[in-house]
mmCIF file of C-alpha atoms in Angstrom:
data_model
loop_
_atom_site.group_PDB
_atom_site.id
_atom_site.type_symbol
_atom_site.label_atom_id
_atom_site.label_comp_id
_atom_site.label_asym_id
_atom_site.label_seq_id
_atom_site.Cartn_x
_atom_site.Cartn_y
_atom_site.Cartn_z
ATOM 1 C CA UNK A 1 98.999 67.309 114.773
ATOM 2 C CA UNK A 2 98.141 71.065 115.744
ATOM 3 C CA UNK A 3 100.518 73.780 114.963
ATOM 4 C CA UNK A 4 103.148 71.118 114.560
ATOM 5 C CA UNK A 5 105.454 70.596 111.387
ATOM 6 C CA UNK A 6 107.919 68.013 110.436
ATOM 7 C CA UNK A 7 111.323 68.876 110.595
ATOM 8 C CA UNK A 8 112.820 67.951 107.465
ATOM 9 C CA UNK A 9 116.173 66.706 109.085
ATOM 10 C CA UNK A 10 115.340 64.844 112.033
ATOM 11 C CA UNK A 11 111.839 63.980 110.784
ATOM 12 C CA UNK A 12 110.449 65.081 114.115
ATOM 13 C CA UNK A 13 107.639 67.064 114.936
ATOM 14 C CA UNK A 14 108.585 70.793 115.450
ATOM 15 C CA UNK A 15 106.103 73.771 116.554
ATOM 16 C CA UNK A 16 105.717 76.166 114.014
ATOM 17 C CA UNK A 17 106.892 79.040 116.145
ATOM 18 C CA UNK A 18 110.033 77.077 116.426
ATOM 19 C CA UNK A 19 113.244 78.700 114.244
ATOM 20 C CA UNK A 20 113.777 76.769 110.897
ATOM 21 C CA UNK A 21 117.339 75.610 110.911
ATOM 22 C CA UNK A 22 119.622 76.929 108.696
ATOM 23 C CA UNK A 23 118.220 80.474 109.195
ATOM 24 C CA UNK A 24 119.510 81.150 112.840
ATOM 25 C CA UNK A 25 122.046 83.956 112.510
ATOM 26 C CA UNK A 26 123.881 85.868 115.290
ATOM 27 C CA UNK A 27 123.948 89.822 114.959
ATOM 28 C CA UNK A 28 127.080 90.772 113.894
ATOM 29 C CA UNK A 29 129.154 92.874 116.565
ATOM 30 C CA UNK A 30 126.422 92.019 119.417
ATOM 31 C CA UNK A 31 126.712 88.810 121.840
ATOM 32 C CA UNK A 32 126.277 86.077 119.983
ATOM 33 C CA UNK A 33 123.051 85.059 121.966
ATOM 34 C CA UNK A 34 121.313 88.075 120.388
ATOM 35 C CA UNK A 35 120.059 86.280 117.085
ATOM 36 C CA UNK A 36 117.951 86.601 113.765
ATOM 37 C CA UNK A 37 116.007 83.878 112.722
ATOM 38 C CA UNK A 38 112.678 82.604 110.506
ATOM 39 C CA UNK A 39 109.595 80.578 111.444
ATOM 40 C CA UNK A 40 106.745 78.832 109.975
ATOM 41 C CA UNK A 41 104.412 80.844 112.036
ATOM 42 C CA UNK A 42 105.621 84.549 110.100
ATOM 43 C CA UNK A 43 106.908 85.807 107.137
ATOM 44 C CA UNK A 44 108.984 88.220 108.844
ATOM 45 C CA UNK A 45 112.284 87.815 110.472
ATOM 46 C CA UNK A 46 112.504 87.508 114.580
ATOM 47 C CA UNK A 47 114.841 88.290 116.764
ATOM 48 C CA UNK A 48 115.695 86.532 120.151
ATOM 49 C CA UNK A 49 118.082 87.112 123.314
ATOM 50 C CA UNK A 50 118.780 84.878 125.869
ATOM 51 C CA UNK A 51 119.675 86.156 129.230
ATOM 52 C CA UNK A 52 120.426 83.980 132.842
ATOM 53 C CA UNK A 53 117.249 81.448 132.033
ATOM 54 C CA UNK A 54 114.694 83.671 130.209
ATOM 55 C CA UNK A 55 114.172 84.007 126.065
ATOM 56 C CA UNK A 56 113.083 87.586 124.874
ATOM 57 C CA UNK A 57 111.712 87.406 121.378
ATOM 58 C CA UNK A 58 110.626 89.996 119.201
ATOM 59 C CA UNK A 59 108.999 90.258 115.642
ATOM 60 C CA UNK A 60 111.113 92.814 113.648
ATOM 61 C CA UNK A 61 108.396 93.127 110.884
ATOM 62 C CA UNK A 62 110.659 93.081 107.861
ATOM 63 C CA UNK A 63 111.793 90.192 105.369
ATOM 64 C CA UNK A 64 115.059 91.882 104.733
ATOM 65 C CA UNK A 65 117.878 90.400 106.462
ATOM 66 C CA UNK A 66 119.621 93.721 107.160
ATOM 67 C CA UNK A 67 117.021 95.666 108.484
ATOM 68 C CA UNK A 68 116.128 92.448 110.767
ATOM 69 C CA UNK A 69 119.378 93.205 112.226
ATOM 70 C CA UNK A 70 119.072 97.012 112.817
ATOM 71 C CA UNK A 71 115.616 96.070 114.523
ATOM 72 C CA UNK A 72 117.339 93.371 116.638
ATOM 73 C CA UNK A 73 119.898 95.489 118.056
ATOM 74 C CA UNK A 74 116.893 98.420 118.907
ATOM 75 C CA UNK A 75 115.039 95.140 120.384
ATOM 76 C CA UNK A 76 118.575 94.226 122.601
ATOM 77 C CA UNK A 77 119.019 98.038 123.574
ATOM 78 C CA UNK A 78 115.728 98.290 124.681
ATOM 79 C CA UNK A 79 115.900 95.237 126.907
ATOM 80 C CA UNK A 80 119.165 95.959 128.231
ATOM 81 C CA UNK A 81 118.178 99.859 128.904
ATOM 82 C CA UNK A 82 114.772 98.284 130.835
ATOM 83 C CA UNK A 83 117.171 95.953 132.672
ATOM 84 C CA UNK A 84 119.422 98.153 134.091
ATOM 85 C CA UNK A 85 117.256 100.890 135.031
ATOM 86 C CA UNK A 86 115.818 98.357 137.541
ATOM 87 C CA UNK A 87 115.923 99.784 141.159
ATOM 88 C CA UNK A 88 118.192 96.819 141.766
ATOM 89 C CA UNK A 89 120.788 98.315 139.540
ATOM 90 C CA UNK A 90 120.401 101.981 140.037
ATOM 91 C CA UNK A 91 121.014 101.585 143.594
ATOM 92 C CA UNK A 92 124.964 101.894 143.179
ATOM 93 C CA UNK A 93 124.531 103.774 140.195
ATOM 94 C CA UNK A 94 123.493 107.319 140.189
ATOM 95 C CA UNK A 95 123.865 108.706 136.952
ATOM 96 C CA UNK A 96 121.803 105.677 135.090
ATOM 97 C CA UNK A 97 118.604 107.654 136.323
ATOM 98 C CA UNK A 98 119.458 109.651 133.767
ATOM 99 C CA UNK A 99 119.220 107.730 131.038
ATOM 100 C CA UNK A 100 116.320 108.370 128.326
ATOM 101 C CA UNK A 101 113.537 106.326 129.191
ATOM 102 C CA UNK A 102 112.718 103.421 127.130
ATOM 103 C CA UNK A 103 110.469 103.823 124.127
ATOM 104 C CA UNK A 104 107.458 102.400 124.035
ATOM 105 C CA UNK A 105 107.694 99.090 122.510
ATOM 106 C CA UNK A 106 103.686 99.144 121.184
ATOM 107 C CA UNK A 107 104.285 102.606 119.780
ATOM 108 C CA UNK A 108 104.599 101.253 115.722
ATOM 109 C CA UNK A 109 100.969 100.124 116.712
ATOM 110 C CA UNK A 110 99.360 103.264 116.727
ATOM 111 C CA UNK A 111 97.259 104.154 113.897
ATOM 112 C CA UNK A 112 98.763 107.408 112.990
ATOM 113 C CA UNK A 113 102.166 105.690 112.609
ATOM 114 C CA UNK A 114 100.513 103.045 110.400
ATOM 115 C CA UNK A 115 98.916 105.490 108.461
ATOM 116 C CA UNK A 116 102.440 107.063 107.564
ATOM 117 C CA UNK A 117 103.802 103.813 106.595
ATOM 118 C CA UNK A 118 100.967 103.247 104.479
ATOM 119 C CA UNK A 119 101.013 106.832 102.760
ATOM 120 C CA UNK A 120 104.992 106.037 102.030
ATOM 121 C CA UNK A 121 104.204 102.717 100.124
ATOM 122 C CA UNK A 122 100.858 104.612 98.316
ATOM 123 C CA UNK A 123 101.903 108.118 97.564
ATOM 124 C CA UNK A 124 104.512 107.160 94.995
ATOM 125 C CA UNK A 125 101.874 106.060 92.575
ATOM 126 C CA UNK A 126 99.486 109.013 93.389
ATOM 127 C CA UNK A 127 99.688 112.746 91.721
ATOM 128 C CA UNK A 128 100.882 115.668 94.135
ATOM 129 C CA UNK A 129 97.328 116.824 94.294
ATOM 130 C CA UNK A 130 95.714 113.327 95.080
ATOM 131 C CA UNK A 131 98.447 112.924 97.944
ATOM 132 C CA UNK A 132 97.219 116.479 99.780
ATOM 133 C CA UNK A 133 93.476 115.132 99.003
ATOM 134 C CA UNK A 134 94.132 111.809 101.124
ATOM 135 C CA UNK A 135 96.406 113.442 103.535
ATOM 136 C CA UNK A 136 93.510 116.181 104.282
ATOM 137 C CA UNK A 137 91.288 113.625 104.995
ATOM 138 C CA UNK A 138 93.128 111.953 107.346
ATOM 139 C CA UNK A 139 94.370 114.574 109.384
ATOM 140 C CA UNK A 140 90.766 116.033 109.868
ATOM 141 C CA UNK A 141 88.646 113.068 110.188
ATOM 142 C CA UNK A 142 90.395 110.170 111.643
ATOM 143 C CA UNK A 143 93.729 111.175 113.220
ATOM 144 C CA UNK A 144 92.303 113.261 115.596
ATOM 145 C CA UNK A 145 89.476 110.528 116.841
ATOM 146 C CA UNK A 146 91.870 107.262 116.673
ATOM 147 C CA UNK A 147 95.532 108.486 115.857
ATOM 148 C CA UNK A 148 97.169 107.375 118.950
ATOM 149 C CA UNK A 149 95.381 104.218 119.671
ATOM 150 C CA UNK A 150 96.645 101.018 118.650
ATOM 151 C CA UNK A 151 95.265 99.906 116.078
ATOM 152 C CA UNK A 152 94.613 96.182 117.272
ATOM 153 C CA UNK A 153 92.019 97.998 119.821
ATOM 154 C CA UNK A 154 90.206 99.716 117.406
ATOM 155 C CA UNK A 155 86.804 98.061 116.704
ATOM 156 C CA UNK A 156 84.128 98.294 113.773
ATOM 157 C CA UNK A 157 82.073 101.056 116.101
ATOM 158 C CA UNK A 158 85.130 103.178 116.346
ATOM 159 C CA UNK A 159 85.222 103.618 112.469
ATOM 160 C CA UNK A 160 81.346 103.537 112.184
ATOM 161 C CA UNK A 161 81.565 106.978 114.828
ATOM 162 C CA UNK A 162 84.048 108.399 112.170
ATOM 163 C CA UNK A 163 81.882 107.912 109.162
ATOM 164 C CA UNK A 164 78.744 108.845 111.139
ATOM 165 C CA UNK A 165 80.530 112.412 112.146
ATOM 166 C CA UNK A 166 81.261 113.100 108.805
ATOM 167 C CA UNK A 167 77.633 112.312 107.517
ATOM 168 C CA UNK A 168 76.438 114.556 110.554
ATOM 169 C CA UNK A 169 77.746 117.295 108.491
ATOM 170 C CA UNK A 170 75.982 116.419 104.960
ATOM 171 C CA UNK A 171 79.651 115.357 103.798
ATOM 172 C CA UNK A 172 77.981 112.261 102.415
ATOM 173 C CA UNK A 173 80.685 112.050 99.422
ATOM 174 C CA UNK A 174 83.476 112.778 101.996
ATOM 175 C CA UNK A 175 82.438 109.978 104.168
ATOM 176 C CA UNK A 176 82.435 107.239 101.686
ATOM 177 C CA UNK A 177 85.950 108.425 100.479
ATOM 178 C CA UNK A 178 87.115 108.378 104.259
ATOM 179 C CA UNK A 179 85.702 104.778 104.616
ATOM 180 C CA UNK A 180 87.449 103.982 101.597
ATOM 181 C CA UNK A 181 90.979 105.467 103.478
ATOM 182 C CA UNK A 182 90.253 103.349 106.354
ATOM 183 C CA UNK A 183 89.469 99.982 104.566
ATOM 184 C CA UNK A 184 92.917 100.426 102.458
ATOM 185 C CA UNK A 185 94.592 101.395 105.545
ATOM 186 C CA UNK A 186 93.342 98.320 107.488
ATOM 187 C CA UNK A 187 94.333 95.940 104.673
ATOM 188 C CA UNK A 188 97.546 97.270 104.463
ATOM 189 C CA UNK A 189 97.858 96.660 108.342
ATOM 190 C CA UNK A 190 96.753 92.816 107.951
ATOM 191 C CA UNK A 191 99.337 92.269 105.452
ATOM 192 C CA UNK A 192 102.046 93.914 107.569
ATOM 193 C CA UNK A 193 101.230 92.112 110.178
ATOM 194 C CA UNK A 194 99.809 94.939 112.672
ATOM 195 C CA UNK A 195 96.479 93.364 113.018
ATOM 196 C CA UNK A 196 94.670 90.141 112.425
ATOM 197 C CA UNK A 197 91.547 91.572 110.583
ATOM 198 C CA UNK A 198 89.757 94.373 108.448
ATOM 199 C CA UNK A 199 87.467 95.773 110.687
ATOM 200 C CA UNK A 200 85.954 98.129 107.820
ATOM 201 C CA UNK A 201 84.298 95.013 106.159
ATOM 202 C CA UNK A 202 80.858 95.431 105.227
ATOM 203 C CA UNK A 203 80.782 98.913 106.809
ATOM 204 C CA UNK A 204 79.652 100.067 102.988
ATOM 205 C CA UNK A 205 75.938 98.887 103.847
ATOM 206 C CA UNK A 206 75.693 101.323 106.534
ATOM 207 C CA UNK A 207 76.776 104.446 104.536
ATOM 208 C CA UNK A 208 73.919 107.027 104.129
ATOM 209 C CA UNK A 209 72.298 106.957 100.555
ATOM 210 C CA UNK A 210 73.070 109.883 98.807
ATOM 211 C CA UNK A 211 72.352 111.195 95.003
ATOM 212 C CA UNK A 212 75.281 112.662 92.614
ATOM 213 C CA UNK A 213 74.791 116.335 91.332
ATOM 214 C CA UNK A 214 75.835 116.455 87.982
ATOM 215 C CA UNK A 215 78.191 119.231 87.678
ATOM 216 C CA UNK A 216 76.518 122.312 86.342
ATOM 217 C CA UNK A 217 76.550 123.568 83.012
ATOM 218 C CA UNK A 218 74.744 126.335 80.883
ATOM 219 C CA UNK A 219 72.404 125.203 77.998
ATOM 220 C CA UNK A 220 73.828 125.899 74.501
ATOM 221 C CA UNK A 221 71.494 128.951 74.482
ATOM 222 C CA UNK A 222 73.751 130.675 76.945
ATOM 223 C CA UNK A 223 76.586 129.608 75.666
ATOM 224 C CA UNK A 224 77.436 132.628 73.445
ATOM 225 C CA UNK A 225 76.765 134.808 76.495
ATOM 226 C CA UNK A 226 79.245 133.127 78.594
ATOM 227 C CA UNK A 227 81.916 133.181 76.102
ATOM 228 C CA UNK A 228 81.501 136.909 75.703
ATOM 229 C CA UNK A 229 81.654 137.256 79.527
ATOM 230 C CA UNK A 230 84.957 135.684 79.928
ATOM 231 C CA UNK A 231 86.374 137.631 76.919
ATOM 232 C CA UNK A 232 84.970 140.604 78.811
ATOM 233 C CA UNK A 233 86.209 139.220 82.198
ATOM 234 C CA UNK A 234 88.095 142.318 83.931
ATOM 235 C CA UNK A 235 88.173 141.834 87.697
ATOM 236 C CA UNK A 236 91.295 143.187 88.893
ATOM 237 C CA UNK A 237 94.393 141.436 88.995
ATOM 238 C CA UNK A 238 92.959 138.336 87.363
ATOM 239 C CA UNK A 239 94.183 138.583 83.665
ATOM 240 C CA UNK A 240 95.614 134.925 84.334
ATOM 241 C CA UNK A 241 92.205 133.683 85.196
ATOM 242 C CA UNK A 242 90.798 134.847 82.127
ATOM 243 C CA UNK A 243 92.841 133.479 80.166
ATOM 244 C CA UNK A 244 92.745 129.969 81.465
ATOM 245 C CA UNK A 245 89.233 129.899 81.237
ATOM 246 C CA UNK A 246 89.580 130.837 77.477
ATOM 247 C CA UNK A 247 92.052 127.996 77.143
ATOM 248 C CA UNK A 248 89.700 125.434 79.552
ATOM 249 C CA UNK A 249 86.670 125.944 77.086
ATOM 250 C CA UNK A 250 89.097 125.173 73.789
ATOM 251 C CA UNK A 251 90.492 122.193 75.338
ATOM 252 C CA UNK A 252 87.602 120.668 77.715
ATOM 253 C CA UNK A 253 90.728 119.169 79.903
ATOM 254 C CA UNK A 254 89.889 118.559 83.910
ATOM 255 C CA UNK A 255 90.582 121.941 85.685
ATOM 256 C CA UNK A 256 93.590 120.464 87.756
ATOM 257 C CA UNK A 257 94.752 119.176 84.558
ATOM 258 C CA UNK A 258 94.793 122.711 83.570
ATOM 259 C CA UNK A 259 95.771 124.642 86.453
ATOM 260 C CA UNK A 260 98.778 121.885 87.498
ATOM 261 C CA UNK A 261 100.466 122.124 83.497
ATOM 262 C CA UNK A 262 103.829 123.309 82.977
ATOM 263 C CA UNK A 263 105.529 124.438 80.024
ATOM 264 C CA UNK A 264 107.586 121.017 79.618
ATOM 265 C CA UNK A 265 104.273 119.523 78.336
ATOM 266 C CA UNK A 266 103.934 121.744 75.594
ATOM 267 C CA UNK A 267 105.344 121.425 72.148
ATOM 268 C CA UNK A 268 104.053 124.948 70.226
ATOM 269 C CA UNK A 269 105.739 124.225 67.243
ATOM 270 C CA UNK A 270 104.242 120.906 66.849
ATOM 271 C CA UNK A 271 100.750 122.010 68.386
ATOM 272 C CA UNK A 272 100.687 119.370 71.147
ATOM 273 C CA UNK A 273 99.872 119.468 74.654
ATOM 274 C CA UNK A 274 100.923 115.974 76.406
ATOM 275 C CA UNK A 275 99.871 115.710 79.972
ATOM 276 C CA UNK A 276 101.801 113.037 81.726
ATOM 277 C CA UNK A 277 99.818 109.705 83.133
ATOM 278 C CA UNK A 278 100.907 111.082 86.706
ATOM 279 C CA UNK A 279 98.230 113.804 86.326
ATOM 280 C CA UNK A 280 95.618 111.944 84.574
ATOM 281 C CA UNK A 281 92.981 110.976 86.329
ATOM 282 C CA UNK A 282 93.190 107.230 84.562
ATOM 283 C CA UNK A 283 96.883 107.260 85.002
ATOM 284 C CA UNK A 284 97.371 107.486 81.030
ATOM 285 C CA UNK A 285 99.208 110.177 78.877
ATOM 286 C CA UNK A 286 96.810 112.425 77.335
ATOM 287 C CA UNK A 287 97.557 114.474 74.445
ATOM 288 C CA UNK A 288 95.663 117.635 73.292
ATOM 289 C CA UNK A 289 96.003 119.000 69.594
ATOM 290 C CA UNK A 290 96.255 122.803 69.944
ATOM 291 C CA UNK A 291 94.288 124.931 67.835
ATOM 292 C CA UNK A 292 95.425 128.064 66.082
ATOM 293 C CA UNK A 293 93.059 129.751 69.038
ATOM 294 C CA UNK A 294 94.538 128.192 71.643
ATOM 295 C CA UNK A 295 98.103 128.747 70.482
ATOM 296 C CA UNK A 296 97.252 132.505 70.408
ATOM 297 C CA UNK A 297 96.201 132.187 74.297
ATOM 298 C CA UNK A 298 99.175 130.448 75.030
ATOM 299 C CA UNK A 299 101.761 132.771 73.097
ATOM 300 C CA UNK A 300 99.591 135.802 75.024
ATOM 301 C CA UNK A 301 100.134 133.993 78.466
ATOM 302 C CA UNK A 302 103.612 133.604 77.968
ATOM 303 C CA UNK A 303 104.199 136.920 76.998
ATOM 304 C CA UNK A 304 102.482 138.824 79.773
ATOM 305 C CA UNK A 305 103.287 136.173 82.521
ATOM 306 C CA UNK A 306 106.737 134.293 81.709
ATOM 307 C CA UNK A 307 107.662 131.328 83.607
ATOM 308 C CA UNK A 308 109.687 128.131 83.090
ATOM 309 C CA UNK A 309 107.053 126.101 85.429
ATOM 310 C CA UNK A 310 103.851 126.587 85.812
ATOM 311 C CA UNK A 311 101.533 128.300 83.050
ATOM 312 C CA UNK A 312 98.740 129.714 85.577
ATOM 313 C CA UNK A 313 101.339 131.048 88.648
ATOM 314 C CA UNK A 314 100.564 133.058 91.742
ATOM 315 C CA UNK A 315 103.440 135.152 90.791
ATOM 316 C CA UNK A 316 105.923 132.910 92.219
ATOM 317 C CA UNK A 317 106.252 130.224 88.626
ATOM 318 C CA UNK A 318 106.911 127.600 90.947
ATOM 319 C CA UNK A 319 103.538 127.507 92.453
ATOM 320 C CA UNK A 320 100.127 127.400 90.551
ATOM 321 C CA UNK A 321 97.045 129.787 91.118
ATOM 322 C CA UNK A 322 94.565 128.894 94.009
ATOM 323 C CA UNK A 323 92.195 125.510 93.262
ATOM 324 C CA UNK A 324 88.767 127.770 93.342
ATOM 325 C CA UNK A 325 90.254 130.780 90.813
ATOM 326 C CA UNK A 326 88.033 129.313 88.010
ATOM 327 C CA UNK A 327 84.956 128.884 89.941
ATOM 328 C CA UNK A 328 85.252 131.992 91.958
ATOM 329 C CA UNK A 329 85.543 133.953 88.634
ATOM 330 C CA UNK A 330 82.300 132.387 87.272
ATOM 331 C CA UNK A 331 80.685 133.290 90.560
ATOM 332 C CA UNK A 332 81.740 137.054 89.796
ATOM 333 C CA UNK A 333 80.478 136.931 86.131
ATOM 334 C CA UNK A 334 76.976 136.160 87.684
ATOM 335 C CA UNK A 335 77.030 131.848 87.070
ATOM 336 C CA UNK A 336 76.786 130.760 90.687
ATOM 337 C CA UNK A 337 74.689 127.138 90.687
ATOM 338 C CA UNK A 338 74.908 127.944 86.341
ATOM 339 C CA UNK A 339 78.114 126.783 85.863
ATOM 340 C CA UNK A 340 81.329 125.203 86.940
ATOM 341 C CA UNK A 341 84.969 124.344 85.501
ATOM 342 C CA UNK A 342 83.913 120.975 84.712
ATOM 343 C CA UNK A 343 80.895 121.808 82.410
ATOM 344 C CA UNK A 344 82.788 122.876 79.821
ATOM 345 C CA UNK A 345 83.443 119.163 79.201
ATOM 346 C CA UNK A 346 79.668 118.139 79.211
ATOM 347 C CA UNK A 347 78.954 121.395 76.963
ATOM 348 C CA UNK A 348 81.815 120.237 74.300
ATOM 349 C CA UNK A 349 80.460 116.625 74.216
ATOM 350 C CA UNK A 350 77.180 117.590 73.351
ATOM 351 C CA UNK A 351 77.907 120.026 70.972
ATOM 352 C CA UNK A 352 80.241 117.647 69.263
ATOM 353 C CA UNK A 353 78.263 114.770 69.407
ATOM 354 C CA UNK A 354 75.438 116.586 67.902
ATOM 355 C CA UNK A 355 77.607 118.104 65.045
ATOM 356 C CA UNK A 356 78.014 114.106 64.542
ATOM 357 C CA UNK A 357 81.993 114.046 64.888
ATOM 358 C CA UNK A 358 82.334 110.200 65.754
ATOM 359 C CA UNK A 359 81.893 109.240 69.351
ATOM 360 C CA UNK A 360 85.247 107.400 69.635
ATOM 361 C CA UNK A 361 87.187 110.428 68.733
ATOM 362 C CA UNK A 362 85.170 112.550 71.172
ATOM 363 C CA UNK A 363 85.362 110.100 73.690
ATOM 364 C CA UNK A 364 89.074 109.933 73.186
ATOM 365 C CA UNK A 365 89.744 113.617 73.611
ATOM 366 C CA UNK A 366 87.884 113.432 76.768
ATOM 367 C CA UNK A 367 90.240 110.910 78.181
ATOM 368 C CA UNK A 368 87.284 108.508 78.647
ATOM 369 C CA UNK A 369 89.303 105.264 78.859
ATOM 370 C CA UNK A 370 87.553 102.641 76.700
ATOM 371 C CA UNK A 371 86.342 99.739 79.178
ATOM 372 C CA UNK A 372 87.212 97.166 76.485
ATOM 373 C CA UNK A 373 91.172 96.527 77.021
ATOM 374 C CA UNK A 374 91.615 94.662 73.481
ATOM 375 C CA UNK A 375 90.271 97.681 71.424
ATOM 376 C CA UNK A 376 92.714 99.792 73.971
ATOM 377 C CA UNK A 377 95.513 97.935 73.324
ATOM 378 C CA UNK A 378 94.806 98.023 69.654
ATOM 379 C CA UNK A 379 93.895 101.438 69.304
ATOM 380 C CA UNK A 380 97.397 103.263 68.841
ATOM 381 C CA UNK A 381 96.532 105.644 66.323
ATOM 382 C CA UNK A 382 94.498 107.372 69.028
ATOM 383 C CA UNK A 383 92.485 108.981 66.214
ATOM 384 C CA UNK A 384 95.085 111.880 66.185
ATOM 385 C CA UNK A 385 93.977 113.332 62.768
ATOM 386 C CA UNK A 386 90.496 113.627 63.382
ATOM 387 C CA UNK A 387 91.218 114.841 66.749
ATOM 388 C CA UNK A 388 93.199 117.889 65.428
ATOM 389 C CA UNK A 389 90.369 118.631 63.010
ATOM 390 C CA UNK A 390 87.755 118.430 65.593
ATOM 391 C CA UNK A 391 89.625 120.673 68.221
ATOM 392 C CA UNK A 392 90.457 123.151 65.772
ATOM 393 C CA UNK A 393 86.641 123.346 64.351
ATOM 394 C CA UNK A 394 85.468 123.415 68.215
ATOM 395 C CA UNK A 395 88.104 126.498 69.343
ATOM 396 C CA UNK A 396 86.615 128.383 65.791
ATOM 397 C CA UNK A 397 82.901 127.565 66.850
ATOM 398 C CA UNK A 398 83.638 129.125 70.198
ATOM 399 C CA UNK A 399 85.332 132.004 68.696
ATOM 400 C CA UNK A 400 82.431 132.532 66.442
ATOM 401 C CA UNK A 401 79.836 132.379 68.831
ATOM 402 C CA UNK A 402 81.303 134.554 71.182
ATOM 403 C CA UNK A 403 80.937 137.848 68.794
#
């Protein structure tokens, strides 16, 4: 029978929206006619209130019973406010007109509200930097266009319009990221019962194709000049940036891993820098052996710019220097369209492979995760001795060519 269930006690057909016996509970401290219950149509608790022949129902949108009580009380109070602000009841009670206007019952369905709920769920799994980037993308590209609209009213065409608007600026990679954000938000909304389908499905096929431009890196022939230019970098008030570029070249970590580094991650006696998993791209802790040259840079940095927090701070130890500091310095030295901060990784990989260091050791030091899960599981040694030897050789190599 359509939409019918058999009651396990009476063996009689029961509609799927009917309350499941044994789950019906009156809300403590409120009229017994205000109840919460569970049915077979939804995983969430439902609220109901019976008044003068009419039953009012509301989905509490939660599977926690205590939270369901709170939301049932809010539902009840809205009903009472709405009822007693009716003109019939107000004629003898002038004070009632000053009561606050009832909240919009569908406010929780606004796209911007659902985005906030999604961010609360996802943000703890992200790095602070990634959280800021996602929030900025949504604030600039999604919320202004559909933020205040009911998510159930949004169509595929609405999302497509957002993507096309981003593409019109030539920001093709950003368009792909915005679409991915929207897809995750709608999947979350479906799972939470806010909407019935993911309207972003299939939209990837309409993204405009674009080629990925490799990160710029100077040729090996120009590397000695680059290292000399970094050593002699003398832009006013940029000594910190010079040291950052030197350390980046020696360790070939990602730019964000360097700029957001804190002194608590370093063990100078053990000559190790341990970058926590939450700051790594692949969410796996990464260890960087520190060469003598790298330690020398760190000691100089600590002496000239004391801090208990960020290595490279903006004057306030609790705030890192701006993200564009390194690329701006390279531009200032004349390397625009020739070299990027990420380019040191490509250069190191090329040189170390040419010098026949083992590929596994190089890849591990680059923090490239081996796709073979079994191999990863048994690779506990992490080639640490070989990596320490390799990093010492690499720093010596950079020092020699910069003379």
